[in-house]
Amino acid sequence: DWNKPYKKSARVVGDVIGKYHPHGDTAVYDTIVRMAQPFSMRYMLVDGQGNFGSVDGDAPAAMRYTEVRMSKFAHALLADLEKETVDFSPNYDET
């Protein structure tokens, strides 16, 4: 939910790597950073706390120094996921 406490970005990245994307943390963290930057996306999907870079090209802080949670907009996008409006097919291990 969008109103839950912030979690360390490193923890979120670790969860994603462990469950869905076992190919390194850089791609995952860079994606989280982009979704938290108001100048990169029209609607932010991640509510970030800390240094996520700037429009002037300043780099974001390392994941151990930032915290994230789902944005209110992202929560609204996921609200109807269980209504089965899209047909899903099993993935490679049928989960």
PDB file of C-alpha atoms in Angstrom:
ATOM      1  CA  ASP A   1       0.000   0.000   0.000  1.00  0.00           C
ATOM      2  CA  TRP A   2       1.064   3.576  -0.630  1.00  0.00           C
ATOM      3  CA  ASN A   3       0.721   4.594   3.029  1.00  0.00           C
ATOM      4  CA  LYS A   4       3.040   1.959   4.511  1.00  0.00           C
ATOM      5  CA  PRO A   5       6.389   2.989   6.016  1.00  0.00           C
ATOM      6  CA  TYR A   6       9.399   3.410   3.756  1.00  0.00           C
ATOM      7  CA  LYS A   7      11.770   0.458   3.279  1.00  0.00           C
ATOM      8  CA  LYS A   8      15.466   0.589   2.501  1.00  0.00           C
ATOM      9  CA  SER A   9      15.992   0.477  -1.250  1.00  0.00           C
ATOM     10  CA  ALA A  10      18.625  -2.227  -0.784  1.00  0.00           C
ATOM     11  CA  ARG A  11      16.013  -4.493   0.805  1.00  0.00           C
ATOM     12  CA  VAL A  12      13.556  -3.967  -2.043  1.00  0.00           C
ATOM     13  CA  VAL A  13      16.294  -4.601  -4.615  1.00  0.00           C
ATOM     14  CA  GLY A  14      17.291  -7.797  -2.791  1.00  0.00           C
ATOM     15  CA  ASP A  15      13.704  -9.033  -2.765  1.00  0.00           C
ATOM     16  CA  VAL A  16      13.336  -8.387  -6.507  1.00  0.00           C
ATOM     17  CA  ILE A  17      16.619 -10.122  -7.316  1.00  0.00           C
ATOM     18  CA  GLY A  18      15.735 -13.100  -5.131  1.00  0.00           C
ATOM     19  CA  LYS A  19      12.210 -13.556  -6.453  1.00  0.00           C
ATOM     20  CA  TYR A  20      12.122 -12.276 -10.027  1.00  0.00           C
ATOM     21  CA  HIS A  21      15.362 -11.021 -11.591  1.00  0.00           C
ATOM     22  CA  PRO A  22      18.549 -12.890 -10.574  1.00  0.00           C
ATOM     23  CA  HIS A  23      20.874 -10.874 -12.831  1.00  0.00           C
ATOM     24  CA  GLY A  24      22.439  -8.166 -10.683  1.00  0.00           C
ATOM     25  CA  ASP A  25      21.301  -5.221  -8.634  1.00  0.00           C
ATOM     26  CA  THR A  26      22.231  -2.328 -10.926  1.00  0.00           C
ATOM     27  CA  ALA A  27      19.360  -2.738 -13.382  1.00  0.00           C
ATOM     28  CA  VAL A  28      16.842  -3.097 -10.568  1.00  0.00           C
ATOM     29  CA  TYR A  29      18.038  -0.078  -8.568  1.00  0.00           C
ATOM     30  CA  ASP A  30      18.368   2.117 -11.668  1.00  0.00           C
ATOM     31  CA  THR A  31      14.757   1.285 -12.537  1.00  0.00           C
ATOM     32  CA  ILE A  32      13.556   2.119  -9.019  1.00  0.00           C
ATOM     33  CA  VAL A  33      15.446   5.418  -9.162  1.00  0.00           C
ATOM     34  CA  ARG A  34      13.855   6.324 -12.492  1.00  0.00           C
ATOM     35  CA  MET A  35      10.369   5.531 -11.167  1.00  0.00           C
ATOM     36  CA  ALA A  36      11.023   7.866  -8.187  1.00  0.00           C
ATOM     37  CA  GLN A  37      12.238  10.866 -10.225  1.00  0.00           C
ATOM     38  CA  PRO A  38       9.536  13.460 -10.941  1.00  0.00           C
ATOM     39  CA  PHE A  39      11.521  14.720 -13.943  1.00  0.00           C
ATOM     40  CA  SER A  40      11.803  11.250 -15.549  1.00  0.00           C
ATOM     41  CA  MET A  41       8.208  10.093 -15.521  1.00  0.00           C
ATOM     42  CA  ARG A  42       4.882  11.874 -15.801  1.00  0.00           C
ATOM     43  CA  TYR A  43       3.514   9.892 -12.868  1.00  0.00           C
ATOM     44  CA  MET A  44       5.943   8.617 -10.257  1.00  0.00           C
ATOM     45  CA  LEU A  45       5.353   4.963  -9.400  1.00  0.00           C
ATOM     46  CA  VAL A  46       7.768   4.989  -6.456  1.00  0.00           C
ATOM     47  CA  ASP A  47       7.677   7.412  -3.536  1.00  0.00           C
ATOM     48  CA  GLY A  48      11.347   7.891  -2.712  1.00  0.00           C
ATOM     49  CA  GLN A  49      13.029   9.333   0.338  1.00  0.00           C
ATOM     50  CA  GLY A  50      16.622  10.464  -0.066  1.00  0.00           C
ATOM     51  CA  ASN A  51      18.779  11.549  -2.990  1.00  0.00           C
ATOM     52  CA  PHE A  52      17.425  10.165  -6.259  1.00  0.00           C
ATOM     53  CA  GLY A  53      19.498  12.408  -8.513  1.00  0.00           C
ATOM     54  CA  SER A  54      18.577  15.636 -10.253  1.00  0.00           C
ATOM     55  CA  VAL A  55      17.525  16.927 -13.630  1.00  0.00           C
ATOM     56  CA  ASP A  56      21.027  18.463 -13.896  1.00  0.00           C
ATOM     57  CA  GLY A  57      22.610  15.018 -14.063  1.00  0.00           C
ATOM     58  CA  ASP A  58      23.601  14.551 -10.424  1.00  0.00           C
ATOM     59  CA  ALA A  59      23.791  10.845  -9.637  1.00  0.00           C
ATOM     60  CA  PRO A  60      21.453   9.262  -7.095  1.00  0.00           C
ATOM     61  CA  ALA A  61      22.776   8.068  -3.765  1.00  0.00           C
ATOM     62  CA  ALA A  62      23.664   4.417  -3.272  1.00  0.00           C
ATOM     63  CA  MET A  63      20.738   2.142  -2.495  1.00  0.00           C
ATOM     64  CA  ARG A  64      21.823   1.781   1.130  1.00  0.00           C
ATOM     65  CA  TYR A  65      21.114   5.503   1.671  1.00  0.00           C
ATOM     66  CA  THR A  66      17.653   5.726   0.093  1.00  0.00           C
ATOM     67  CA  GLU A  67      14.226   4.459   1.064  1.00  0.00           C
ATOM     68  CA  VAL A  68      11.179   3.727  -1.070  1.00  0.00           C
ATOM     69  CA  ARG A  69       7.538   2.794  -0.981  1.00  0.00           C
ATOM     70  CA  MET A  70       4.806   2.456  -3.583  1.00  0.00           C
ATOM     71  CA  SER A  71       3.297   5.749  -4.716  1.00  0.00           C
ATOM     72  CA  LYS A  72      -0.394   6.481  -4.409  1.00  0.00           C
ATOM     73  CA  PHE A  73      -0.642   6.403  -8.218  1.00  0.00           C
ATOM     74  CA  ALA A  74       0.989   2.947  -8.436  1.00  0.00           C
ATOM     75  CA  HIS A  75      -1.400   1.681  -5.780  1.00  0.00           C
ATOM     76  CA  ALA A  76      -4.334   2.877  -7.910  1.00  0.00           C
ATOM     77  CA  LEU A  77      -2.906   1.057 -10.949  1.00  0.00           C
ATOM     78  CA  LEU A  78      -2.766  -2.216  -9.025  1.00  0.00           C
ATOM     79  CA  ALA A  79      -6.208  -1.850  -7.412  1.00  0.00           C
ATOM     80  CA  ASP A  80      -8.033  -3.737 -10.180  1.00  0.00           C
ATOM     81  CA  LEU A  81      -5.407  -6.409 -10.795  1.00  0.00           C
ATOM     82  CA  GLU A  82      -7.501  -9.127  -9.155  1.00  0.00           C
ATOM     83  CA  LYS A  83     -10.536  -8.405 -11.351  1.00  0.00           C
ATOM     84  CA  GLU A  84      -9.056 -10.582 -14.118  1.00  0.00           C
ATOM     85  CA  THR A  85      -9.500  -8.019 -16.894  1.00  0.00           C
ATOM     86  CA  VAL A  86      -6.387  -9.420 -18.594  1.00  0.00           C
ATOM     87  CA  ASP A  87      -5.777 -13.094 -19.349  1.00  0.00           C
ATOM     88  CA  PHE A  88      -2.551 -14.219 -17.696  1.00  0.00           C
ATOM     89  CA  SER A  89      -0.472 -17.168 -18.837  1.00  0.00           C
ATOM     90  CA  PRO A  90       1.966 -19.173 -16.701  1.00  0.00           C
ATOM     91  CA  ASN A  91       5.623 -18.215 -16.677  1.00  0.00           C
ATOM     92  CA  TYR A  92       8.597 -20.549 -17.182  1.00  0.00           C
ATOM     93  CA  ASP A  93       8.043 -22.445 -13.913  1.00  0.00           C
ATOM     94  CA  GLU A  94       4.232 -22.207 -13.944  1.00  0.00           C
ATOM     95  CA  THR A  95       3.949 -19.879 -10.926  1.00  0.00           C
TER      96      THR A  95
END
